[in-house]
Coordinates of C-alpha atoms in Angstrom, one line a residue:
M1 CA 0.0 0.0 0.0
S2 CA 1.2 3.5 -0.8
P3 CA 2.0 5.8 2.1
G4 CA -1.0 7.9 1.3
G5 CA -3.4 5.0 0.9
L6 CA -4.1 2.8 -2.1
H7 CA -4.1 3.8 -5.7
I8 CA -7.4 2.4 -7.1
L9 CA -8.4 2.4 -10.8
I10 CA -12.1 2.3 -11.7
V11 CA -12.7 1.3 -15.3
D12 CA -16.3 2.2 -16.4
P13 CA -17.1 2.9 -20.1
L14 CA -20.6 4.2 -18.9
F15 CA -19.3 6.5 -16.1
R16 CA -21.9 9.1 -15.3
L17 CA -22.1 12.2 -13.1
P18 CA -25.3 13.1 -11.2
S19 CA -25.7 15.9 -13.7
A20 CA -26.3 13.2 -16.4
A21 CA -29.2 10.8 -16.8
G22 CA -28.8 7.3 -15.5
P23 CA -27.1 5.5 -12.6
S24 CA -23.9 7.1 -11.2
R25 CA -22.5 4.1 -9.2
S26 CA -18.8 4.6 -10.1
H27 CA -19.0 8.3 -9.2
D28 CA -20.7 7.5 -6.0
L29 CA -18.0 4.9 -5.2
A30 CA -15.1 7.3 -6.0
L31 CA -16.1 9.9 -3.5
P32 CA -15.9 7.7 -0.3
L33 CA -12.7 6.2 -1.6
L34 CA -11.2 9.7 -1.7
R35 CA -12.6 10.5 1.7
A36 CA -10.9 7.3 3.0
G37 CA -7.5 8.7 1.9
H38 CA -7.1 6.6 -1.3
R39 CA -6.1 7.9 -4.7
V40 CA -8.6 7.2 -7.5
T41 CA -8.1 7.1 -11.3
I42 CA -11.2 6.7 -13.5
L43 CA -11.0 5.3 -17.0
A44 CA -14.2 6.3 -18.9
A45 CA -15.7 6.6 -22.3
A46 CA -18.0 9.5 -21.8
L47 CA -20.4 11.4 -24.1
A48 CA -19.0 14.6 -25.6
A49 CA -21.6 16.6 -23.7
H50 CA -20.2 15.4 -20.4
R51 CA -16.5 15.8 -21.1
D52 CA -16.3 19.3 -19.6
D53 CA -18.1 18.0 -16.5
L54 CA -15.6 15.1 -16.2
M55 CA -12.6 17.4 -16.4
A56 CA -14.1 19.8 -13.8
L57 CA -14.6 16.8 -11.5
A58 CA -10.9 15.8 -12.0
K59 CA -9.8 19.3 -10.9
S60 CA -11.9 19.2 -7.7
D61 CA -9.4 16.9 -5.9
P62 CA -5.7 16.4 -6.6
R63 CA -6.0 12.7 -5.7
L64 CA -8.5 12.2 -8.5
D65 CA -7.5 11.6 -12.1
I66 CA -9.9 11.0 -15.0
R67 CA -8.8 9.7 -18.4
V68 CA -11.4 9.7 -21.2
F69 CA -11.4 7.5 -24.2
D70 CA -12.0 10.2 -26.8
D71 CA -12.1 7.8 -29.7
A72 CA -15.6 6.6 -28.5
L73 CA -16.9 10.0 -29.7
A74 CA -15.5 9.7 -33.3
P75 CA -18.1 8.9 -36.0
A76 CA -17.8 5.6 -37.8
R77 CA -16.6 5.6 -41.3
F78 CA -19.2 5.0 -44.0
G79 CA -19.4 1.3 -44.9
S80 CA -17.3 0.1 -41.9
P81 CA -18.5 -1.8 -38.8
A82 CA -18.2 0.8 -36.0
G83 CA -18.7 -1.6 -33.2
P84 CA -15.8 -4.0 -33.6
Q85 CA -13.4 -1.1 -34.5
R86 CA -14.3 0.9 -31.4
F87 CA -14.2 -2.2 -29.3
D88 CA -10.6 -2.9 -30.4
R89 CA -9.5 0.7 -30.0
G90 CA -11.1 0.9 -26.6
A91 CA -9.2 -2.3 -25.6
R92 CA -5.9 -0.9 -26.8
F93 CA -6.5 2.4 -25.0
A94 CA -7.4 0.7 -21.7
A95 CA -4.4 -1.7 -21.9
R96 CA -2.1 1.3 -22.6
E97 CA -3.4 3.4 -19.8
V98 CA -3.5 0.6 -17.2
G99 CA 0.0 -0.4 -18.1
A100 CA 1.3 3.2 -17.7
I101 CA 0.1 3.6 -14.1
V102 CA 3.2 2.5 -12.1
D103 CA 1.9 2.5 -8.6
L104 CA -1.5 0.8 -9.2
D105 CA -2.8 -1.3 -6.3
V106 CA -6.2 -2.6 -7.4
V107 CA -8.7 -2.2 -10.2
L108 CA -12.5 -2.3 -10.4
I109 CA -13.8 -3.1 -13.9
A110 CA -17.4 -2.2 -14.6
H111 CA -19.0 -3.7 -17.7
P112 CA -16.0 -6.1 -18.4
S113 CA -17.5 -7.2 -21.7
S114 CA -16.8 -3.8 -23.1
G115 CA -13.7 -2.9 -25.1
L116 CA -12.3 -0.9 -22.1
G117 CA -13.1 -3.8 -19.8
H118 CA -11.3 -6.4 -22.0
G119 CA -8.2 -4.2 -22.4
A120 CA -8.1 -3.5 -18.6
M121 CA -8.4 -7.2 -17.7
A122 CA -5.6 -8.1 -20.1
A123 CA -3.3 -5.4 -18.7
C124 CA -4.1 -6.4 -15.1
R125 CA -3.2 -10.0 -15.8
R126 CA 0.0 -9.0 -17.5
R127 CA 1.1 -6.8 -14.6
E128 CA -0.3 -9.1 -11.9
T129 CA -2.5 -6.4 -10.4
P130 CA -5.6 -7.7 -8.6
F131 CA -8.9 -6.7 -10.3
I132 CA -12.5 -7.1 -9.4
L133 CA -15.3 -7.4 -12.0
D134 CA -18.5 -5.4 -11.6
E135 CA -21.1 -7.0 -13.7
R136 CA -24.0 -4.6 -13.8
I137 CA -25.9 -6.1 -16.8
G138 CA -26.3 -9.7 -17.6
G139 CA -26.5 -11.4 -20.9
P140 CA -28.4 -14.1 -22.8
G141 CA -29.4 -17.1 -20.7
A142 CA -28.1 -19.9 -22.9
A143 CA -24.5 -20.1 -24.2
G144 CA -22.5 -22.7 -26.2
L145 CA -19.3 -24.3 -24.9
W146 CA -17.1 -22.1 -27.0
A147 CA -18.8 -18.9 -25.7
V148 CA -18.4 -20.1 -22.1
F149 CA -14.8 -21.0 -22.7
R150 CA -14.1 -17.5 -24.1
F151 CA -16.1 -15.9 -21.2
R152 CA -14.0 -17.7 -18.6
R153 CA -10.7 -17.1 -20.4
R154 CA -11.2 -13.4 -20.6
R155 CA -12.1 -13.1 -16.9
R156 CA -9.4 -15.5 -15.6
G157 CA -7.3 -14.1 -12.8
A158 CA -10.0 -11.9 -11.3
F159 CA -10.0 -11.6 -7.5
A160 CA -13.8 -11.6 -7.2
A161 CA -16.9 -10.5 -9.1
L162 CA -19.8 -8.2 -8.1
A163 CA -23.3 -9.0 -9.5
A164 CA -25.9 -6.3 -9.6
S165 CA -28.8 -8.7 -8.9
P166 CA -29.4 -12.4 -8.0
D167 CA -30.2 -13.0 -11.6
I168 CA -26.9 -11.6 -12.8
R169 CA -25.2 -13.7 -10.1
G170 CA -26.8 -16.8 -11.4
W171 CA -25.9 -15.8 -15.0
L172 CA -22.2 -15.4 -13.9
A173 CA -22.2 -18.7 -11.9
A174 CA -23.5 -20.6 -14.9
R175 CA -20.4 -19.4 -16.9
L176 CA -17.7 -19.2 -14.2
G177 CA -18.7 -22.1 -12.0
E178 CA -16.9 -22.1 -8.7
R179 CA -13.8 -20.5 -10.1
L180 CA -14.5 -17.1 -8.7
P181 CA -16.2 -15.7 -5.6
I182 CA -19.4 -13.8 -6.7
V183 CA -20.9 -11.2 -4.4
I184 CA -24.3 -9.7 -4.9
S185 CA -23.8 -5.9 -5.0
P186 CA -26.9 -4.1 -6.1
A187 CA -27.1 -0.5 -7.2
G188 CA -28.7 0.2 -3.8
A189 CA -31.1 2.7 -2.4
D190 CA -29.4 6.1 -1.9
T191 CA -31.5 7.5 0.9
E192 CA -29.0 10.3 1.5
F193 CA -29.4 11.5 -2.1
F194 CA -33.2 11.2 -2.3
S195 CA -33.7 12.9 1.1
K196 CA -32.7 16.2 -0.4
A197 CA -35.5 18.6 -1.0
M198 CA -35.6 19.2 -4.8
P199 CA -38.1 21.2 -6.8
R200 CA -40.5 19.5 -9.1
P201 CA -39.3 19.3 -12.7
A202 CA -40.6 22.0 -15.0
F203 CA -42.6 19.3 -16.8
F204 CA -45.3 19.6 -14.0
A205 CA -45.8 23.3 -14.6
T206 CA -47.0 22.6 -18.2
H207 CA -49.2 19.6 -17.1
P208 CA -51.1 20.7 -14.0
R209 CA -53.3 17.7 -14.1
L210 CA -50.4 15.6 -12.9
T211 CA -50.6 17.3 -9.5
H212 CA -54.4 16.6 -9.0
G213 CA -54.6 12.9 -8.5
P214 CA -52.7 9.7 -8.0
L215 CA -49.5 9.6 -10.0
V216 CA -47.6 6.4 -11.1
V217 CA -44.1 7.1 -12.3
F218 CA -41.6 5.0 -14.2
A219 CA -38.1 6.5 -14.4
G220 CA -35.5 4.4 -16.2
S221 CA -34.2 3.4 -19.6
L222 CA -36.6 2.4 -22.4
S223 CA -35.0 -0.8 -23.4
P224 CA -36.5 -3.6 -25.5
N225 CA -36.0 -6.2 -22.7
R226 CA -38.6 -4.5 -20.5
P227 CA -42.3 -5.4 -21.2
F228 CA -43.6 -1.9 -22.0
G229 CA -46.4 -3.4 -24.1
R230 CA -47.9 -4.9 -20.9
L231 CA -47.6 -1.6 -19.2
L232 CA -49.5 0.3 -21.9
A233 CA -52.2 -2.4 -21.7
I234 CA -52.5 -1.6 -18.0
V235 CA -52.6 2.2 -18.7
A236 CA -55.4 1.6 -21.2
A237 CA -57.4 -0.4 -18.7
M238 CA -56.7 2.2 -16.0
R239 CA -58.3 4.9 -18.2
R240 CA -61.5 3.0 -17.9
E241 CA -61.1 1.7 -14.4
A242 CA -59.7 4.8 -12.7
P243 CA -59.4 7.8 -15.0
E244 CA -58.1 10.0 -12.2
V245 CA -54.8 8.1 -12.1
S246 CA -52.0 9.6 -14.3
F247 CA -48.9 7.8 -15.6
V248 CA -45.5 9.3 -16.4
I249 CA -42.8 7.5 -18.3
C250 CA -39.5 9.3 -17.9
G251 CA -36.6 8.0 -19.8
D252 CA -34.9 7.5 -23.2
G253 CA -34.0 4.4 -25.2
P254 CA -34.2 2.7 -28.5
I255 CA -38.0 2.0 -28.3
R256 CA -39.1 5.4 -27.2
L257 CA -40.5 6.3 -30.7
D258 CA -42.3 2.9 -30.9
L259 CA -43.8 3.4 -27.5
N260 CA -45.1 6.9 -28.4
L261 CA -46.7 5.5 -31.6
H262 CA -48.3 2.6 -29.7
A263 CA -49.6 4.9 -27.0
A264 CA -51.1 7.2 -29.6
R265 CA -52.9 4.3 -31.3
L266 CA -54.4 3.4 -27.9
D267 CA -55.4 7.1 -27.5
L268 CA -53.5 7.4 -24.2
L269 CA -51.1 10.3 -24.9
E270 CA -52.0 13.4 -23.0
R271 CA -55.1 11.5 -21.6
N272 CA -53.6 9.5 -18.7
L273 CA -50.1 8.9 -20.0
W274 CA -47.3 11.4 -20.5
F275 CA -43.7 10.8 -21.8
T276 CA -40.8 13.0 -20.7
P277 CA -37.2 12.7 -21.7
A278 CA -34.7 11.3 -19.2
L279 CA -33.9 13.7 -16.4
P280 CA -30.5 14.3 -14.9
R281 CA -30.1 12.1 -11.9
Q282 CA -29.9 15.1 -9.6
A283 CA -33.5 16.0 -10.7
L284 CA -35.0 12.5 -9.9
P285 CA -35.7 13.3 -6.2
G286 CA -38.1 16.1 -7.3
L287 CA -39.9 13.8 -9.8
L288 CA -40.3 10.8 -7.4
A289 CA -41.4 13.1 -4.6
A290 CA -44.4 13.9 -6.7
A291 CA -45.3 10.2 -7.3
T292 CA -47.8 8.2 -5.4
V293 CA -46.4 4.9 -6.6
V294 CA -43.2 4.1 -8.5
L295 CA -43.4 1.4 -11.1
A296 CA -40.7 -1.2 -11.4
F297 CA -40.3 -4.2 -13.8
G298 CA -39.6 -7.7 -12.6
T299 CA -37.4 -10.2 -14.3
E300 CA -39.1 -12.5 -16.8
P301 CA -37.7 -15.9 -18.0
E302 CA -37.8 -14.7 -21.6
T303 CA -35.9 -11.5 -20.8
P304 CA -32.7 -11.5 -22.8
L305 CA -30.8 -9.4 -20.3
S306 CA -31.0 -9.6 -16.5
E307 CA -32.7 -6.6 -14.8
P308 CA -30.4 -4.6 -12.5
G309 CA -33.4 -2.8 -10.9
H310 CA -32.0 0.8 -10.6
H311 CA -35.5 2.3 -10.9
L312 CA -36.8 0.0 -8.1
Y313 CA -34.0 1.1 -5.7
D314 CA -34.6 4.7 -6.5
G315 CA -38.3 4.3 -5.6
L316 CA -37.4 2.7 -2.3
A317 CA -34.9 5.4 -1.6
A318 CA -37.6 8.0 -2.2
G319 CA -39.8 6.2 0.3
K320 CA -42.5 5.4 -2.3
P321 CA -44.5 2.2 -2.6
I322 CA -43.4 0.1 -5.5
A323 CA -45.8 -1.5 -8.1
V324 CA -43.9 -4.5 -9.5
L325 CA -44.9 -5.7 -13.0
G326 CA -43.4 -9.1 -13.4
G327 CA -41.7 -11.7 -11.2
G328 CA -38.2 -12.5 -10.1
W329 CA -36.3 -11.2 -7.2
Q330 CA -38.0 -7.8 -7.5
R331 CA -41.4 -9.4 -6.7
D332 CA -39.9 -11.4 -3.8
L333 CA -38.3 -8.3 -2.3
I334 CA -41.5 -6.2 -2.4
E335 CA -43.8 -8.9 -1.3
A336 CA -41.6 -10.0 1.6
R337 CA -41.5 -6.5 3.1
Q338 CA -45.0 -5.4 2.0
A339 CA -43.4 -2.4 0.4
G340 CA -45.9 -2.1 -2.5
V341 CA -48.2 -4.1 -4.8
V342 CA -47.4 -6.9 -7.2
L343 CA -49.4 -6.7 -10.5
P344 CA -50.4 -9.8 -12.3
V345 CA -48.7 -10.5 -15.6
G346 CA -50.5 -11.1 -18.8
D347 CA -53.9 -9.6 -17.8
G348 CA -54.0 -5.8 -18.2
A349 CA -57.5 -5.5 -16.8
A350 CA -56.7 -7.6 -13.7
A351 CA -53.5 -5.6 -13.1
A352 CA -55.5 -2.3 -13.4
R353 CA -58.0 -3.5 -10.8
E354 CA -55.2 -4.5 -8.4
L355 CA -53.5 -1.2 -8.9
T356 CA -56.7 0.8 -8.5
D357 CA -57.6 -0.9 -5.2
F358 CA -54.1 -0.1 -3.9
L359 CA -54.2 3.5 -4.9
R360 CA -57.6 4.1 -3.3
D361 CA -56.4 2.8 0.1
G362 CA -54.6 5.7 1.6
D363 CA -53.6 3.8 4.8
L364 CA -52.2 0.9 2.7
I365 CA -50.1 3.4 0.6
R366 CA -48.8 5.0 3.8
R367 CA -47.7 1.7 5.4
A368 CA -46.1 0.5 2.1
G369 CA -44.2 3.8 1.9
E370 CA -42.9 3.3 5.4
Q371 CA -41.8 -0.2 4.6
A372 CA -40.1 1.0 1.5
A373 CA -38.2 3.6 3.4
A374 CA -37.2 1.1 6.1
L375 CA -36.0 -1.3 3.4
A376 CA -33.9 1.4 1.8
R377 CA -32.2 2.2 5.1
G378 CA -31.3 -1.5 5.7
R379 CA -29.1 -3.9 3.9
I380 CA -29.7 -2.5 0.4
N381 CA -28.7 1.0 1.4
T382 CA -26.2 2.5 -1.1
Q383 CA -23.7 3.7 1.5
R384 CA -23.6 0.2 3.1
I385 CA -23.1 -1.5 -0.3
L386 CA -20.4 1.0 -1.3
G387 CA -18.7 0.4 2.0
D388 CA -18.7 -3.3 1.3
V389 CA -17.2 -2.7 -2.2
R390 CA -14.5 -0.5 -0.7
G391 CA -13.7 -3.2 1.9
L392 CA -13.4 -5.8 -0.9
L393 CA -11.0 -3.5 -2.9
E394 CA -8.8 -3.0 0.2
R395 CA -8.8 -6.8 0.9
A396 CA -7.8 -7.6 -2.7
A397 CA -4.9 -5.1 -2.4
A398 CA -3.9 -6.6 1.0
E399 CA -4.0 -10.2 -0.2
Q400 CA -2.2 -9.5 -3.4
P401 CA 0.1 -6.6 -2.5
R402 CA 1.9 -4.7 -5.2
A403 CA 5.4 -4.7 -3.6
P404 CA 6.1 -8.5 -3.9
V405 CA 4.9 -8.5 -7.5
V406 CA 7.1 -5.5 -8.4
R407 CA 10.1 -7.2 -6.7
R408 CA 9.5 -10.5 -8.4
K409 CA 9.3 -8.9 -11.8
L410 CA 12.4 -6.9 -11.0
L411 CA 14.4 -10.0 -10.0
A412 CA 13.2 -11.8 -13.1
H413 CA 14.4 -8.9 -15.3
K414 CA 17.7 -8.9 -13.3
R415 CA 18.1 -12.7 -14.0
S416 CA 17.4 -12.2 -17.7
L417 CA 20.1 -9.5 -17.8
D418 CA 22.5 -11.8 -16.0
I419 CA 22.0 -14.5 -18.5
A420 CA 22.3 -12.2 -21.5
V421 CA 25.4 -10.4 -20.4
A422 CA 27.2 -13.6 -19.2
T423 CA 26.4 -15.4 -22.5
V424 CA 27.7 -12.5 -24.5
L425 CA 30.9 -12.3 -22.5
L426 CA 31.6 -16.0 -22.5
V427 CA 30.8 -16.6 -26.1
G428 CA 32.1 -13.2 -27.5
L429 CA 35.4 -13.4 -25.6
S430 CA 35.8 -17.2 -25.9
P431 CA 39.2 -16.9 -27.7
L432 CA 40.5 -14.8 -24.8
W433 CA 39.2 -17.2 -22.2
L434 CA 40.7 -20.2 -24.1
G435 CA 44.1 -18.4 -24.3
L436 CA 44.1 -17.6 -20.6
L437 CA 43.1 -21.2 -19.8
I438 CA 46.0 -22.6 -21.8
A439 CA 48.5 -20.0 -20.5
G440 CA 47.4 -20.6 -17.0
G441 CA 47.8 -24.3 -17.3
L442 CA 51.3 -24.0 -18.7
M443 CA 52.4 -21.5 -15.9
S444 CA 51.0 -23.5 -13.0
R445 CA 51.4 -27.0 -14.5
R446 CA 48.0 -27.9 -13.2
W447 CA 44.3 -27.3 -14.1
P448 CA 44.1 -23.5 -13.8
I449 CA 40.6 -23.3 -12.4
E450 CA 39.5 -24.1 -8.8
G451 CA 36.3 -24.0 -6.9
I452 CA 35.7 -22.4 -3.5
E453 CA 32.6 -23.3 -1.5
C454 CA 30.5 -20.2 -0.9
I455 CA 27.1 -19.4 0.5
G456 CA 24.5 -18.4 -2.1
L457 CA 20.8 -17.6 -2.5
K458 CA 18.6 -18.6 0.5
G459 CA 21.7 -20.1 2.2
R460 CA 22.4 -22.8 -0.4
P461 CA 26.1 -23.5 -0.8
F462 CA 27.7 -23.5 -4.2
R463 CA 31.2 -23.7 -5.7
R464 CA 32.5 -20.4 -7.1
W465 CA 34.9 -20.9 -10.0
R466 CA 38.0 -18.9 -10.2
F467 CA 41.6 -19.1 -11.6
V468 CA 44.1 -20.5 -9.1
A469 CA 45.5 -17.8 -6.7
T470 CA 48.7 -16.8 -8.6
I471 CA 46.9 -16.4 -11.9
N472 CA 43.8 -14.8 -10.3
D473 CA 45.9 -12.1 -8.6
A474 CA 47.7 -11.3 -11.9
L475 CA 44.5 -11.1 -13.9
G476 CA 42.5 -9.2 -11.2
R477 CA 44.1 -5.8 -12.0
F478 CA 42.7 -6.1 -15.6
G479 CA 39.3 -7.5 -14.5
L480 CA 39.9 -10.7 -16.3
D481 CA 39.6 -12.8 -13.2
I482 CA 35.8 -12.8 -13.6
G483 CA 35.9 -15.3 -16.5
P484 CA 35.3 -18.5 -14.6
A485 CA 32.7 -16.8 -12.4
L486 CA 30.6 -16.0 -15.5
I487 CA 29.8 -19.7 -15.5
N488 CA 28.3 -19.3 -12.0
V489 CA 26.3 -16.3 -13.3
L490 CA 25.0 -18.4 -16.2
S491 CA 24.1 -21.4 -14.0
G492 CA 22.2 -19.1 -11.6
S493 CA 24.3 -19.4 -8.5
M494 CA 25.6 -15.8 -8.9
S495 CA 24.6 -12.5 -10.4
L496 CA 26.4 -9.7 -12.1
V497 CA 25.6 -7.4 -9.1
G498 CA 24.7 -8.6 -5.6
P499 CA 26.0 -8.9 -2.1
D500 CA 29.6 -9.8 -1.6
T501 CA 30.5 -13.5 -2.0
H502 CA 31.2 -15.1 1.4
P503 CA 32.7 -18.5 2.1
S504 CA 30.2 -21.0 3.7
S505 CA 32.0 -20.8 7.0
Y506 CA 30.8 -17.3 7.5
V507 CA 27.1 -18.0 7.6
Q508 CA 27.1 -19.5 11.1
F509 CA 28.1 -16.1 12.5
Y510 CA 25.4 -14.1 10.7
S511 CA 22.9 -12.3 12.9
A512 CA 19.2 -12.5 12.0
Q513 CA 19.4 -9.2 10.2
Q514 CA 22.5 -10.2 8.3
Q515 CA 20.7 -13.3 7.1
R516 CA 18.7 -11.1 4.8
R517 CA 21.7 -10.6 2.5
L518 CA 21.0 -14.2 1.4
D519 CA 17.7 -13.0 -0.3
L520 CA 19.7 -12.2 -3.4
R521 CA 22.3 -14.1 -5.3
P522 CA 25.9 -13.0 -4.5
G523 CA 27.4 -10.8 -7.2
L524 CA 30.6 -10.3 -9.2
T525 CA 30.5 -6.7 -8.0
A526 CA 28.7 -5.2 -5.0
H527 CA 27.3 -2.0 -3.7
G528 CA 30.2 -1.6 -1.3
A529 CA 32.9 -2.4 -3.9
T530 CA 34.3 1.2 -3.7
R531 CA 35.5 0.9 -0.1
A532 CA 37.0 -1.8 2.0
A533 CA 35.9 -0.3 5.4
D534 CA 35.0 -2.9 8.1
W535 CA 32.7 -5.8 8.2
D536 CA 29.8 -3.8 9.8
S537 CA 30.0 -1.4 6.9
R538 CA 30.2 -4.2 4.4
F539 CA 27.1 -5.9 5.8
A540 CA 25.3 -2.5 5.9
D541 CA 26.1 -2.0 2.2
D542 CA 24.8 -5.5 1.3
L543 CA 21.6 -5.1 3.3
W544 CA 21.0 -1.6 1.7
Y545 CA 21.4 -3.1 -1.7
V546 CA 19.0 -6.0 -0.9
E547 CA 16.3 -3.5 0.0
H548 CA 16.8 -1.0 -2.7
V549 CA 17.8 -3.1 -5.7
T550 CA 16.7 -1.7 -9.1
T551 CA 17.8 -2.2 -12.7
R552 CA 19.1 1.4 -12.8
L553 CA 21.2 0.8 -9.7
D554 CA 22.6 -2.4 -11.2
M555 CA 23.6 -0.6 -14.4
R556 CA 25.3 2.2 -12.3
L557 CA 27.2 -0.3 -10.2
I558 CA 28.3 -2.3 -13.4
G559 CA 29.4 1.0 -15.0
G560 CA 31.4 1.9 -11.8
A561 CA 33.1 -1.5 -11.8
I562 CA 34.2 -1.1 -15.4
W563 CA 35.5 2.4 -14.7
R564 CA 37.5 1.2 -11.7
T565 CA 39.0 -1.5 -13.8
I566 CA 40.0 0.9 -16.5
T567 CA 41.5 3.4 -14.0
G568 CA 43.3 0.7 -12.0
R569 CA 41.3 1.3 -8.8
R570 CA 39.6 -2.1 -8.6
R571 CA 39.9 -4.0 -5.3
Q572 CA 39.7 -7.6 -4.4
P573 CA 36.6 -8.5 -2.4
D574 CA 38.2 -8.9 1.0
A575 CA 41.3 -6.8 0.6
G576 CA 42.6 -5.4 3.9
L577 CA 40.1 -7.3 6.1
A578 CA 40.7 -10.3 8.3
A579 CA 38.4 -13.3 7.6
Y580 CA 35.0 -12.7 9.0
D581 CA 34.8 -16.1 10.7
E582 CA 38.2 -15.5 12.4
V583 CA 37.0 -12.1 13.6
M584 CA 33.8 -13.5 15.0
A585 CA 35.5 -16.5 16.6
R586 CA 38.0 -14.2 18.4
S587 CA 35.1 -12.0 19.6
Q588 CA 33.5 -15.1 21.1
G589 CA 36.7 -16.0 23.0
A590 CA 38.4 -18.6 20.9
E591 CA 42.2 -18.7 21.6
D592 CA 43.4 -21.0 18.9
V593 CA 42.2 -19.0 15.8

């Protein structure tokens, strides 16, 4: 964890502010994360109309950064499929942005099936950053084996998944099995937001009839998966059953024009049914405050997409009774707490009679409203749900901390550099090494290479290869004594840069702190190579290097070793110091050392 808290990335291609229409879950989550002392970066693909608002939000807190996928705003070329192209560009944009954040601790990915979601998941797997999926919209119920395989493959490595409803949880479980913990995390009822006193929308001023009788309001997206045809049948029956009841459908979507045409054919427009465009979220409290009942759709078996239920939670947060059209978890929730009325499906006249009886019973409406408000303050309260999401993000970062991952990758890169350099030096200078080997053998009349038992990584002993003493001392001033030790580097028992190489007899005298120098391979050169000093200083240099090792530091130390060799200031590892085991033995009272 960073000293100032975690660095959390929220990837949401549908990120919205309260000034826009639609749910603003990611925005609502970012604010408590900032209050908790974390840094937040948001990756979004926003509408052009909201770009200035996003940039203004980013300037409101120095710990908040917002990066917008501008390519999502570009028009598609004539004759080319815009969807796949934008998906791929979004994936590349997300992968690039996620990869560029150095100190990232954990990622929350909303709508992971989007291009931004795919790119972010791939980048998180590559950099081994924990990520949590936030599935807010389900998909088709049935899927082939290949589709399930691709679904699992693209989401592999996730820490957990959040599902906006029980239906979406079931949809995820059918595809992921027991591979991933799935937590139900609904949109929630934001009682704090809906408790604010807001004026009624200007729409009511031009339609005064809406303020003189029971009012049923639906506020949500007009999507094809919702049974608006059944709703219009109920409205038509209500015109005969209870003409004093008015209906308002507030929202936008792909079927808005068809709904208007169908309502006109049924002679409902401006009679007991009014349409109004989607309102900014910050205007919803004023609209729902004027409602007698809030309408919500339930989940039907034939529905192609699972219903997240944002409009239902908004109605509960406003303390309004809910009229549920359909079944599923929405019906179970309202029936269990008696927070509204459940309308029969498939019979508009029966649903109209049921709704009329409910609206004419003022005491029943009052009790249902109280139950709705109590339900909104309980387990489905937005602040409680967002607190749980924050806790899950913090747990993911704690269980998969960034520091060990960064260090593991650093050491892997260090090992790759060792292999590359040792191979180049051994192969490229092989004629030189062969010549030295022959000359050394002739001079010493023996095999010119010997092995010394040393202590290595994690305390494992190894034999360090070097020229015999007379040859090694002569070659040391030119830096050619490292030749045999390059074999140790290539085999993995040593590194180009690391702590000093110590004989195995030293390790028994190490303190608990000094044992930490064994966390890295010993090196041909060390951080303390520029000074002999004393053993305490040598150990301090080694321990400092173990804690602060970086590729840049290694390159600087290698460059320094080369420069000292060229200028003739290179020293032997233990020059001027008594053997460490002898020093420690004397300090412990041995007389025969």
